[in-house]
Amino acid sequence: MSKMGRLVRRGNVYYHRASIPADIKDTYPKSEETFSLRTRDYREAVKLVRVAAVEVDLKFEEHRRKIAGQRLVQQARAVVEAEQKAKARVKPEEKPKPKNSEKARPRAKECEAPKAKPQAKAVSSNPQDGDKKTEGEFSLKSLGNGNITSSHRFNDLPSIRMLLGDALRMPELTMDQINQIVHNFIVRDLNEFENWKIDRERPLTEQEIDRYFDNLDVCDFVIMEPVNSSDYTQFQHVAKDELKRIGLSLPTSSLSFKRLAWELTKAIQKVNRIKMDRLHGRYGDQYADPQYGSYLPMGEKKRKSKKPEVETTITMRKAVDKFTKHKVRTGAWNKGTIMDLNPKIELFLQVVGEKTLVSELTLPQVRRYANKVYGLSGKTTGSKITPKAIINHFSIIKALLTWLKGQGYGLRDGLKGVLVVEGKKRKHSSPIKAYTSQDLHKLFVESRWYAQDLINKRHPSKFWVPLLALFTGARLEEIAQLLTADIRQVEGIWCMDINNNLPPQAGKSRGLKKSVKTEAGERKIPLHPFLLEDLQFLDYVQGVDPNGRLWPELKLSTAKQKYSYAIGQWWSRLKKEAGFGNDKNFHSLRHTFTNCCKQSDIDRSKTKEVLGHEQQDITWGTYAEKYSVKILYADVISRIDFGVDLTSLKNSKFVKK
């Protein structure tokens, strides 16, 4: 069965599943080897199933050797017993009686000292002495279950060799032996590195440290690709050298050799990163402990190091999954947020490696990610990415690193220092522009899709939502999620109450959802007289279910988790037909309201409160209460004038006569 054929999916989780080979099916303790890979990501599962397949094949091969050894012991024992029985059946020949003449003479042989009985020639256990064995002699030791431990004589050595077969010629390594070889490789390489540092006529200069660090950084980048793709073939020569050190030779096609090469590939990456840390004086790795960082003779189990105080074995992929679940559980993220931020996080994992341990994340890896972001291009223009987009990328990764540090996963200090926007800080300028008076006339008066009532009558939201955005400066989602109860009187003035409250009569059981962007986003905006008096907006409100949503035709988007998705797409088509480009969209209505306040010399702090922006001034923003609705109506809303005549909208079929 191919390794990819072993990958199966149960629900959302991937599993390894392998049937037992026919030659060991009757003796194997399981009917199949099935276990979870503990991942929902297909690409990660493909990599994990390759490693798991090698481990399972090693189990199968080890079981074969065990069964073959037991059978060989039984057959060899049968040969020995048959030889002993055959010798027991042969009677010793009778010696001829001595003649009378010989009786008088003394028997010299009887006077001689008895000779020692000839012993079987000892068989050397040294492999180099193997050629000294005589034909008809064979040593059978520690074979199979270990029942035969003494040497026996056989008359047919070629048949015995044929009987034992590959069990004598194909040694295999256990996982403990592989781990010991890898451990000794790491310790030896690190010792050589330390000897190189101290056995010098003078200390390393700062330039030499930087140059050597850069070389290690390049090596780390080269090693990352085979580690991520589970490709051990590039380091097979290292496995051969390590086996040669202990006097073993395995064919490259054997499973234990492949596993050793793969473990050494990961060890090379590990050693390289430990060297980078030690080069800057960080000796926090476990091999710095003398009780752990010493050689182990073959057969001795690895000594356990002290249990770390923090969890340092979590990979970046698992850490990101936990970070995402934390954000969703706390209500900071929803499905729409995850869809927007997921490409940025995946780019980070692609550069640093999703299998990289959090505790082994290095500054060069984060620097490579920063350089990758700097080289991105814009989605629409195709030109170099803007500083604002770079900040958006860096902010989410900074939040991730901060969270990882707080969770105690052993994250190094100073990694966030490279996630800054390079170059001079430029004055913030939004690519979105406000509509002019001519633009508003073209959209609300001349447009055949808006002014000429070609809108479907079942969708009054397409008539009212743009007007509310224009005369209140509210965001699209804030208007789209309104309940009927949110249009109410406060201090005798009709207002649009923007909040994230779901009254009991509305009920979450009806699938309702509300949210505000910031704490300042919760506010009450007075309604403009044009909406109340000329267009009779309250007549529409009274005709809607008082316990439901103000725009029941706007459904919650599954992907974006927003009510405004459909109407936002509709407005994009409308403004495109009217001849507007990408610099003007629905959010431009909010810009238009803000620009009108500025040109009318309306107080800045009051404008910010209507728009739902934070008050940066500590006096007004912290100690003082919000402005009353009456003040906002008199000083802001009633002074709004866009310089365009929209009275023709009174003839719309959505305005009751």
XYZ file of C-alpha atoms in Angstrom:
657
model
C 0.000 0.000 0.000
C 1.368 3.439 -0.893
C 1.896 5.946 1.885
C -0.698 8.297 0.384
C -3.150 5.385 0.265
C -2.923 5.216 4.036
C -4.341 8.713 4.482
C -8.044 8.639 5.387
C -10.403 11.259 6.694
C -12.963 10.802 9.449
C -15.117 13.855 9.911
C -12.707 16.796 9.778
C -9.660 14.925 11.117
C -7.134 12.921 9.078
C -6.049 9.408 10.107
C -3.365 6.890 9.175
C -4.825 3.507 8.245
C -2.841 0.489 7.034
C -3.894 -3.129 6.666
C -1.635 -5.841 8.069
C 0.550 -7.605 5.440
C -0.599 -11.110 4.588
C 2.638 -12.798 5.740
C 2.216 -11.603 9.356
C -1.543 -11.183 9.524
C -2.070 -14.342 11.570
C 0.516 -13.448 14.227
C 0.196 -9.641 14.404
C -1.682 -8.428 17.533
C -3.899 -5.981 15.584
C -6.211 -6.281 12.614
C -5.007 -2.915 11.204
C -2.811 0.037 12.182
C -5.186 2.993 12.480
C -4.559 6.146 14.499
C -5.267 9.870 14.323
C -2.773 12.312 12.806
C -4.395 15.079 14.909
C -4.740 17.594 12.105
C -7.458 18.974 9.867
C -5.084 20.470 7.333
C -4.561 18.273 4.261
C -1.055 19.484 3.468
C 0.115 18.846 7.016
C -1.607 15.450 7.002
C 0.280 14.438 3.822
C 3.581 15.169 5.553
C 2.580 13.433 8.787
C 1.290 10.287 7.078
C 4.677 9.791 5.379
C 6.461 9.772 8.718
C 3.767 7.579 10.284
C 3.990 5.110 7.397
C 7.727 4.657 7.960
C 7.149 4.049 11.672
C 4.418 1.482 10.985
C 6.562 -0.280 8.374
C 9.319 -0.526 10.973
C 6.827 -2.192 13.316
C 5.884 -4.698 10.601
C 9.534 -5.434 9.840
C 10.388 -5.862 13.518
C 7.474 -8.287 13.926
C 8.696 -10.264 10.907
C 12.176 -10.566 12.400
C 10.749 -11.664 15.737
C 8.596 -14.387 14.176
C 11.401 -15.477 11.834
C 13.823 -15.683 14.763
C 11.444 -17.834 16.765
C 10.989 -20.189 13.821
C 14.724 -20.370 13.190
C 15.373 -21.196 16.848
C 12.832 -24.007 16.717
C 14.294 -25.429 13.494
C 17.882 -25.112 14.720
C 16.940 -26.810 17.987
C 15.339 -29.628 16.009
C 18.574 -30.093 14.040
C 20.593 -30.281 17.287
C 18.228 -32.779 18.844
C 18.268 -34.913 15.695
C 22.079 -34.957 15.732
C 22.180 -35.953 19.398
C 19.671 -38.753 18.878
C 21.623 -40.072 15.886
C 24.849 -40.226 17.926
C 23.070 -41.988 20.803
C 21.901 -44.803 18.510
C 25.432 -45.624 17.275
C 27.125 -48.314 19.573
C 30.867 -47.924 20.311
C 33.151 -50.494 18.572
C 34.599 -53.228 20.763
C 38.408 -53.161 21.155
C 40.308 -56.439 20.307
C 41.545 -58.410 23.287
C 45.334 -58.372 23.857
C 47.380 -61.537 23.161
C 48.928 -63.639 25.956
C 52.420 -62.565 24.975
C 51.446 -59.055 25.524
C 50.059 -59.625 29.004
C 53.531 -60.072 30.524
C 54.766 -56.857 29.116
C 53.799 -53.727 30.938
C 51.300 -51.575 29.154
C 52.940 -48.274 28.415
C 49.690 -46.583 27.719
C 48.424 -47.332 31.164
C 51.530 -45.745 32.666
C 51.137 -42.562 30.721
C 49.162 -39.678 32.077
C 45.642 -39.580 30.741
C 45.240 -37.128 27.868
C 42.570 -34.472 27.961
C 39.598 -35.126 25.822
C 39.571 -33.076 22.623
C 37.334 -30.061 23.004
C 35.341 -28.347 20.351
C 37.157 -25.359 18.935
C 35.868 -22.121 20.439
C 34.148 -19.794 18.070
C 35.147 -16.146 18.387
C 32.385 -13.579 18.821
C 34.559 -11.017 17.075
C 33.251 -10.400 13.545
C 36.846 -10.122 12.330
C 37.547 -13.680 13.490
C 34.664 -15.127 11.509
C 36.971 -16.669 8.906
C 38.695 -18.755 11.625
C 35.668 -21.023 12.071
C 36.201 -24.581 10.895
C 33.715 -26.287 8.662
C 31.152 -28.135 10.670
C 31.245 -25.581 13.472
C 28.659 -22.808 14.115
C 27.812 -20.495 16.995
C 24.149 -19.766 17.614
C 23.747 -17.031 20.228
C 20.942 -14.788 21.337
C 18.746 -15.720 18.386
C 15.006 -15.214 18.383
C 13.687 -15.436 21.922
C 17.178 -16.063 23.335
C 16.610 -19.680 24.442
C 19.789 -20.952 22.722
C 22.891 -19.374 24.250
C 25.560 -22.088 23.977
C 27.658 -23.171 20.994
C 26.695 -26.321 19.047
C 28.385 -28.387 16.379
C 26.667 -28.938 13.074
C 27.840 -31.139 10.235
C 26.092 -29.139 7.494
C 27.073 -25.454 7.852
C 25.786 -24.357 4.374
C 22.321 -25.688 5.140
C 22.301 -23.841 8.474
C 23.260 -20.600 6.775
C 20.480 -21.094 4.265
C 18.140 -21.774 7.171
C 19.024 -18.509 8.938
C 18.918 -16.465 5.702
C 18.709 -12.689 5.920
C 18.368 -12.730 9.714
C 22.191 -12.936 9.909
C 22.966 -10.500 7.087
C 20.394 -7.700 7.578
C 20.661 -6.060 11.040
C 17.992 -3.470 11.888
C 18.096 -0.664 14.446
C 15.490 -0.111 17.115
C 14.125 3.364 17.810
C 16.158 3.529 21.050
C 19.343 2.853 19.089
C 18.423 5.465 16.470
C 17.751 8.032 19.184
C 21.118 7.246 20.797
C 22.940 7.730 17.497
C 21.174 11.053 16.929
C 21.872 12.175 20.495
C 25.590 11.409 20.153
C 25.676 13.227 16.816
C 24.217 16.375 18.377
C 26.528 16.250 21.398
C 29.635 15.684 19.260
C 28.773 18.509 16.834
C 28.078 20.955 19.670
C 31.287 19.969 21.469
C 33.275 20.616 18.307
C 31.589 23.989 18.013
C 32.465 24.884 21.618
C 36.065 23.728 21.126
C 36.302 25.929 18.037
C 35.119 28.920 20.048
C 37.549 28.516 22.953
C 40.621 27.099 21.172
C 41.602 30.424 19.601
C 44.450 32.811 20.066
C 42.041 35.713 20.497
C 38.306 36.135 21.146
C 35.849 36.425 18.291
C 35.292 39.942 17.049
C 31.827 41.348 16.487
C 32.354 41.216 12.721
C 33.361 37.547 12.887
C 30.320 36.710 14.998
C 28.013 38.464 12.533
C 29.647 36.742 9.552
C 29.398 33.300 11.128
C 25.820 34.017 12.230
C 24.893 34.946 8.648
C 26.373 31.665 7.423
C 24.300 29.755 9.947
C 21.252 31.750 8.896
C 21.753 30.719 5.275
C 22.207 27.086 6.331
C 19.008 27.254 8.371
C 17.114 28.510 5.333
C 18.524 25.685 3.178
C 17.712 22.987 5.749
C 14.149 24.238 6.254
C 12.948 23.026 2.844
C 13.881 19.323 3.272
C 12.551 19.356 6.845
C 9.203 20.805 5.774
C 8.924 18.336 2.873
C 10.163 15.324 4.922
C 13.036 14.826 2.444
C 15.910 12.983 4.143
C 17.786 11.968 0.971
C 20.059 15.028 1.063
C 21.621 13.859 4.344
C 22.025 10.137 3.743
C 25.809 10.565 3.798
C 25.548 11.774 7.398
C 23.664 8.593 8.358
C 26.364 6.455 6.693
C 29.105 8.278 8.595
C 27.333 7.799 11.927
C 26.821 4.084 11.278
C 30.482 3.760 10.306
C 31.474 5.216 13.669
C 29.798 2.345 15.516
C 30.883 -0.326 13.038
C 27.554 -0.913 11.315
C 26.536 -0.858 7.692
C 22.909 -0.786 6.596
C 21.583 -0.791 3.049
C 20.002 2.526 2.106
C 16.794 0.691 1.219
C 16.236 -0.567 4.768
C 13.570 1.134 6.836
C 15.808 1.711 9.841
C 18.379 3.507 7.652
C 15.663 5.776 6.235
C 14.403 6.573 9.720
C 17.925 7.300 10.936
C 18.538 9.631 7.978
C 15.264 11.462 8.668
C 16.006 11.893 12.387
C 19.494 13.163 11.564
C 18.005 15.657 9.087
C 15.912 17.172 11.867
C 18.898 17.027 14.227
C 21.027 19.061 11.796
C 18.416 21.834 11.820
C 18.240 21.663 15.605
C 22.029 21.862 16.025
C 22.219 24.774 13.604
C 19.719 26.822 15.627
C 21.407 25.966 18.934
C 24.690 27.249 17.473
C 22.986 30.513 16.475
C 21.784 30.973 20.046
C 25.104 30.054 21.636
C 26.931 32.404 19.302
C 25.080 35.248 21.028
C 25.597 33.863 24.523
C 22.238 32.085 24.965
C 22.893 28.681 26.574
C 19.332 27.773 27.501
C 19.240 24.549 25.460
C 19.037 21.192 27.207
C 22.419 20.056 25.834
C 24.125 22.747 27.934
C 23.268 20.615 30.976
C 26.277 18.309 31.667
C 23.956 15.542 32.859
C 22.167 15.551 29.509
C 24.728 16.752 26.975
C 27.103 13.780 27.207
C 27.735 10.733 25.046
C 25.660 7.599 25.511
C 27.141 4.119 24.895
C 25.036 2.013 22.547
C 22.411 0.144 24.508
C 22.126 2.734 27.267
C 18.888 4.675 27.419
C 18.944 8.449 27.062
C 18.976 10.251 30.376
C 15.987 12.435 30.901
C 16.586 16.103 31.423
C 14.804 18.111 34.033
C 11.214 18.837 33.186
C 11.002 22.371 31.781
C 8.899 24.879 33.612
C 7.169 25.897 30.364
C 5.743 23.944 27.472
C 8.404 24.130 24.768
C 7.304 21.331 22.452
C 4.375 23.028 20.734
C 4.691 23.726 17.005
C 3.788 27.000 15.328
C 0.783 25.402 13.591
C -0.705 24.158 16.852
C 0.067 27.477 18.539
C -1.759 29.407 15.802
C -4.772 27.104 16.132
C -4.887 27.755 19.882
C -4.492 31.497 19.296
C -7.418 31.504 16.838
C -9.641 29.519 19.211
C -8.792 31.954 22.003
C -9.798 34.934 19.862
C -13.078 33.303 18.854
C -13.861 32.212 22.408
C -13.323 35.732 23.759
C -15.499 37.236 21.014
C -12.650 39.241 19.474
C -12.874 37.351 16.160
C -15.723 35.933 14.115
C -15.773 33.893 10.924
C -15.358 36.987 8.794
C -12.339 38.123 10.787
C -10.736 34.699 10.438
C -11.223 34.741 6.663
C -9.610 38.192 6.420
C -6.635 37.417 8.672
C -5.998 33.793 7.717
C -3.937 34.621 4.553
C -1.649 36.867 6.620
C -1.095 34.178 9.265
C -0.558 31.463 6.635
C 2.114 33.616 4.983
C 3.925 33.817 8.336
C 3.730 30.029 8.809
C 4.923 29.452 5.259
C 8.095 31.459 5.897
C 8.996 30.312 9.437
C 7.758 26.732 9.022
C 4.574 25.351 10.559
C 6.483 22.489 12.211
C 8.946 24.866 13.864
C 8.722 24.771 17.650
C 7.660 28.032 19.259
C 10.654 27.836 21.578
C 12.983 27.517 18.546
C 11.599 30.457 16.562
C 14.563 32.684 15.739
C 15.092 36.312 14.839
C 16.359 35.490 11.300
C 13.137 33.607 10.572
C 11.004 36.590 11.612
C 13.290 38.880 9.614
C 12.780 36.730 6.507
C 9.019 37.030 7.011
C 9.300 40.837 7.246
C 11.304 40.939 4.003
C 8.668 38.737 2.375
C 5.926 41.204 3.336
C 7.959 44.147 2.026
C 8.131 42.398 -1.356
C 4.387 41.827 -1.704
C 2.357 43.727 -4.298
C -1.015 45.392 -3.979
C -4.172 43.470 -4.856
C -5.671 46.015 -7.260
C -2.803 48.161 -8.519
C -0.122 45.467 -8.720
C 2.419 47.982 -7.429
C 4.447 47.714 -4.235
C 2.461 47.112 -1.067
C 1.495 50.265 0.847
C 2.812 51.036 4.358
C -0.710 50.685 5.738
C -1.003 47.172 4.316
C 2.389 46.279 5.825
C 1.185 47.506 9.210
C -1.928 45.319 8.860
C 0.294 42.276 8.240
C 2.646 43.046 11.105
C -0.048 43.898 13.658
C -1.653 40.446 13.595
C 1.736 38.694 13.869
C 2.719 40.973 16.750
C -0.521 40.053 18.506
C 0.266 36.369 17.939
C 3.793 36.682 19.339
C 2.546 38.640 22.354
C -0.023 35.949 23.110
C 2.549 33.154 22.722
C 4.889 34.927 25.118
C 2.119 35.242 27.691
C 1.209 31.560 27.396
C 4.686 30.467 28.481
C 5.664 28.555 25.353
C 9.318 29.561 25.653
C 9.242 32.238 22.948
C 12.471 34.231 22.686
C 12.564 37.934 23.501
C 12.996 40.660 20.887
C 11.276 38.948 17.956
C 8.755 41.753 17.451
C 11.503 44.342 17.023
C 11.893 43.659 13.290
C 8.169 44.005 12.539
C 8.248 47.727 11.890
C 7.578 49.770 8.763
C 10.854 50.964 7.328
C 11.444 54.423 5.932
C 10.038 57.831 6.797
C 6.600 58.051 8.302
C 4.305 59.657 5.811
C 1.178 61.569 6.524
C -1.783 59.223 6.527
C -3.892 59.620 3.440
C -6.814 57.349 2.692
C -7.200 56.050 -0.848
C -10.990 56.390 -0.419
C -12.310 59.810 -1.408
C -15.515 61.683 -0.545
C -18.339 62.281 -3.035
C -18.780 65.816 -4.347
C -22.140 67.542 -4.824
C -22.026 66.600 -8.509
C -21.305 62.993 -7.581
C -24.307 62.881 -5.223
C -26.572 64.306 -7.932
C -25.345 61.655 -10.356
C -25.926 58.830 -7.841
C -29.229 59.827 -6.184
C -30.930 61.863 -8.941
C -29.629 60.758 -12.334
C -28.997 57.059 -11.636
C -31.640 54.884 -13.301
C -31.105 52.163 -10.731
C -31.722 54.464 -7.781
C -33.720 57.548 -8.786
C -35.955 55.912 -11.388
C -37.338 53.274 -9.004
C -36.029 50.283 -10.900
C -35.168 48.726 -7.535
C -37.168 45.654 -6.568
C -39.990 46.717 -4.227
C -39.172 43.897 -1.833
C -35.852 45.595 -1.051
C -36.495 49.022 0.486
C -33.097 48.767 2.185
C -31.496 49.744 -1.126
C -33.358 53.054 -0.933
C -32.996 53.893 2.764
C -29.559 52.531 3.778
C -27.496 54.829 1.457
C -29.482 57.872 2.614
C -28.996 57.012 6.290
C -25.258 56.585 5.682
C -25.083 59.960 3.928
C -27.012 61.963 6.577
C -25.605 60.243 9.721
C -22.064 59.231 8.732
C -22.684 55.750 10.157
C -20.864 52.670 8.844
C -22.624 50.282 6.465
C -22.740 47.331 8.876
C -23.952 49.565 11.711
C -27.004 50.492 9.613
C -27.553 47.025 8.153
C -27.759 45.325 11.573
C -30.307 47.776 13.061
C -33.361 46.488 14.876
C -36.676 48.277 14.550
C -36.423 49.204 18.242
C -33.162 51.041 17.547
C -35.096 53.879 15.881
C -36.449 55.669 18.938
C -36.896 59.023 20.642
C -34.261 60.319 23.087
C -34.816 63.678 24.811
C -37.719 64.250 22.431
C -35.553 63.770 19.301
C -35.745 60.792 16.949
C -32.403 58.972 16.887
C -30.658 55.964 15.412
C -29.301 54.025 18.422
C -26.189 52.087 17.424
C -25.402 49.365 19.969
C -24.683 45.654 20.271
C -27.688 44.877 22.478
C -30.213 42.193 21.635
C -33.380 42.783 23.673
C -35.170 39.694 25.044
C -38.115 40.210 22.712
C -35.752 40.093 19.731
C -34.062 36.932 20.972
C -30.835 35.331 19.909
C -32.859 32.231 19.137
C -34.080 34.015 15.996
C -30.528 34.148 14.638
C -29.957 37.867 15.283
C -26.451 39.255 15.610
C -25.078 42.728 16.417
C -21.677 44.198 17.060
C -19.899 47.552 17.162
C -16.331 48.258 16.101
C -15.161 50.042 19.263
C -16.505 51.218 22.594
C -16.958 54.700 21.110
C -19.032 53.078 18.351
C -21.972 52.759 20.740
C -23.774 56.068 20.241
C -27.077 57.768 19.452
C -27.200 59.769 16.209
C -30.081 62.244 15.675
C -31.935 61.822 12.384
C -31.755 64.603 9.809
C -34.949 66.630 9.170
C -34.832 65.693 5.480
C -35.286 62.020 6.383
C -38.083 62.644 8.881
C -40.086 65.430 7.250
C -39.479 65.174 3.495
C -39.119 61.418 3.091
C -41.330 60.296 6.019
C -38.835 57.683 7.223
C -40.878 56.933 10.354
C -43.740 55.664 8.191
C -41.472 52.920 6.926
C -40.305 52.117 10.478
C -43.863 51.725 11.728
C -44.614 49.247 8.944
C -41.875 46.819 10.036
C -42.091 44.148 12.748
C -41.405 46.062 16.007
C -39.638 43.027 17.535
C -37.511 42.229 14.504
C -34.875 43.704 12.261
C -35.304 46.991 10.411
C -34.209 45.408 7.110
C -35.441 41.799 7.202
C -34.418 41.211 3.563
C -30.719 41.602 4.433
C -29.502 38.131 5.400
C -26.414 37.322 7.420
C -23.558 36.325 5.103
C -22.148 32.930 6.043
C -18.657 33.772 4.843
C -18.323 37.356 6.096
C -20.735 37.111 9.038
C -22.215 40.475 8.044
C -25.685 41.697 7.075
C -24.244 44.342 4.764
C -22.443 42.068 2.301
C -25.202 41.909 -0.343
C -26.039 45.621 -0.301
C -22.350 46.491 -0.413
C -21.966 44.431 -3.583
C -25.062 46.087 -5.066
C -23.680 49.579 -4.382
C -20.393 48.641 -6.055
C -22.263 47.773 -9.253
C -24.352 50.951 -9.034
C -21.420 53.354 -8.624
C -19.464 51.527 -11.332
C -22.311 52.045 -13.790
C -22.375 55.707 -12.790
C -18.730 55.984 -13.853
C -16.883 55.915 -10.513
C -13.614 54.068 -9.929
C -12.094 52.188 -6.997
C -11.341 55.369 -5.066
C -15.041 55.845 -4.292
C -17.301 53.235 -2.721
C -20.032 52.960 -0.087
C -17.639 54.060 2.669
C -17.198 57.303 0.694
C -20.625 58.351 2.019
C -19.092 58.415 5.516
C -16.191 60.475 4.151
C -18.689 62.819 2.522
C -20.464 63.415 5.857
C -17.119 64.079 7.595
C -15.957 66.488 4.887
C -19.251 68.370 5.081
C -18.775 68.824 8.861
C -15.280 70.153 8.314
C -16.283 72.564 5.556
C -19.196 73.791 7.706
C -16.730 74.469 10.562
C -18.575 72.119 12.922
C -16.866 71.374 16.246
C -14.365 68.530 15.843
C -15.097 66.695 19.103
C -18.831 66.671 18.362
C -18.197 65.380 14.848
C -16.037 62.565 16.244
C -18.801 61.576 18.661
C -21.353 61.364 15.845
C -18.922 59.276 13.761
C -18.081 56.981 16.709
C -14.370 57.869 16.896
C -12.390 57.788 20.123
C -11.761 61.117 21.885
C -7.968 61.309 22.210
C -8.121 64.223 24.647
C -8.071 62.848 28.209
C -10.269 65.687 29.523
C -13.142 65.195 27.078
C -12.630 61.506 26.431
C -12.116 60.225 29.985
C -13.603 62.592 32.541
C -16.529 64.121 30.626
C -19.762 62.404 29.598
C -20.949 62.218 26.006
C -22.763 65.120 24.401
C -26.521 65.115 24.755
C -28.658 64.285 21.735
C -30.039 67.828 21.675
C -26.572 69.341 21.349
C -25.585 66.919 18.591
C -28.780 67.664 16.696
C -28.444 71.460 16.988
C -24.686 71.782 16.421
C -24.052 68.952 13.935
C -26.977 67.210 12.215
C -29.170 70.234 11.552
C -26.221 72.048 9.919
C -25.512 69.313 7.369
C -26.015 70.574 3.797
C -24.409 68.837 0.839
C -25.330 71.517 -1.688
C -27.479 69.193 -3.798
C -31.246 69.113 -4.289
C -32.626 65.697 -3.365
C -36.298 66.649 -3.113
C -37.052 64.531 -6.189
C -36.676 61.477 -3.956
C -40.055 62.319 -2.396
C -41.624 60.844 -5.538
C -40.118 57.426 -4.887
C -42.471 54.479 -4.348
C -40.720 53.839 -1.024
C -41.938 57.174 0.355
C -45.541 57.068 1.544
C -47.651 59.916 0.226
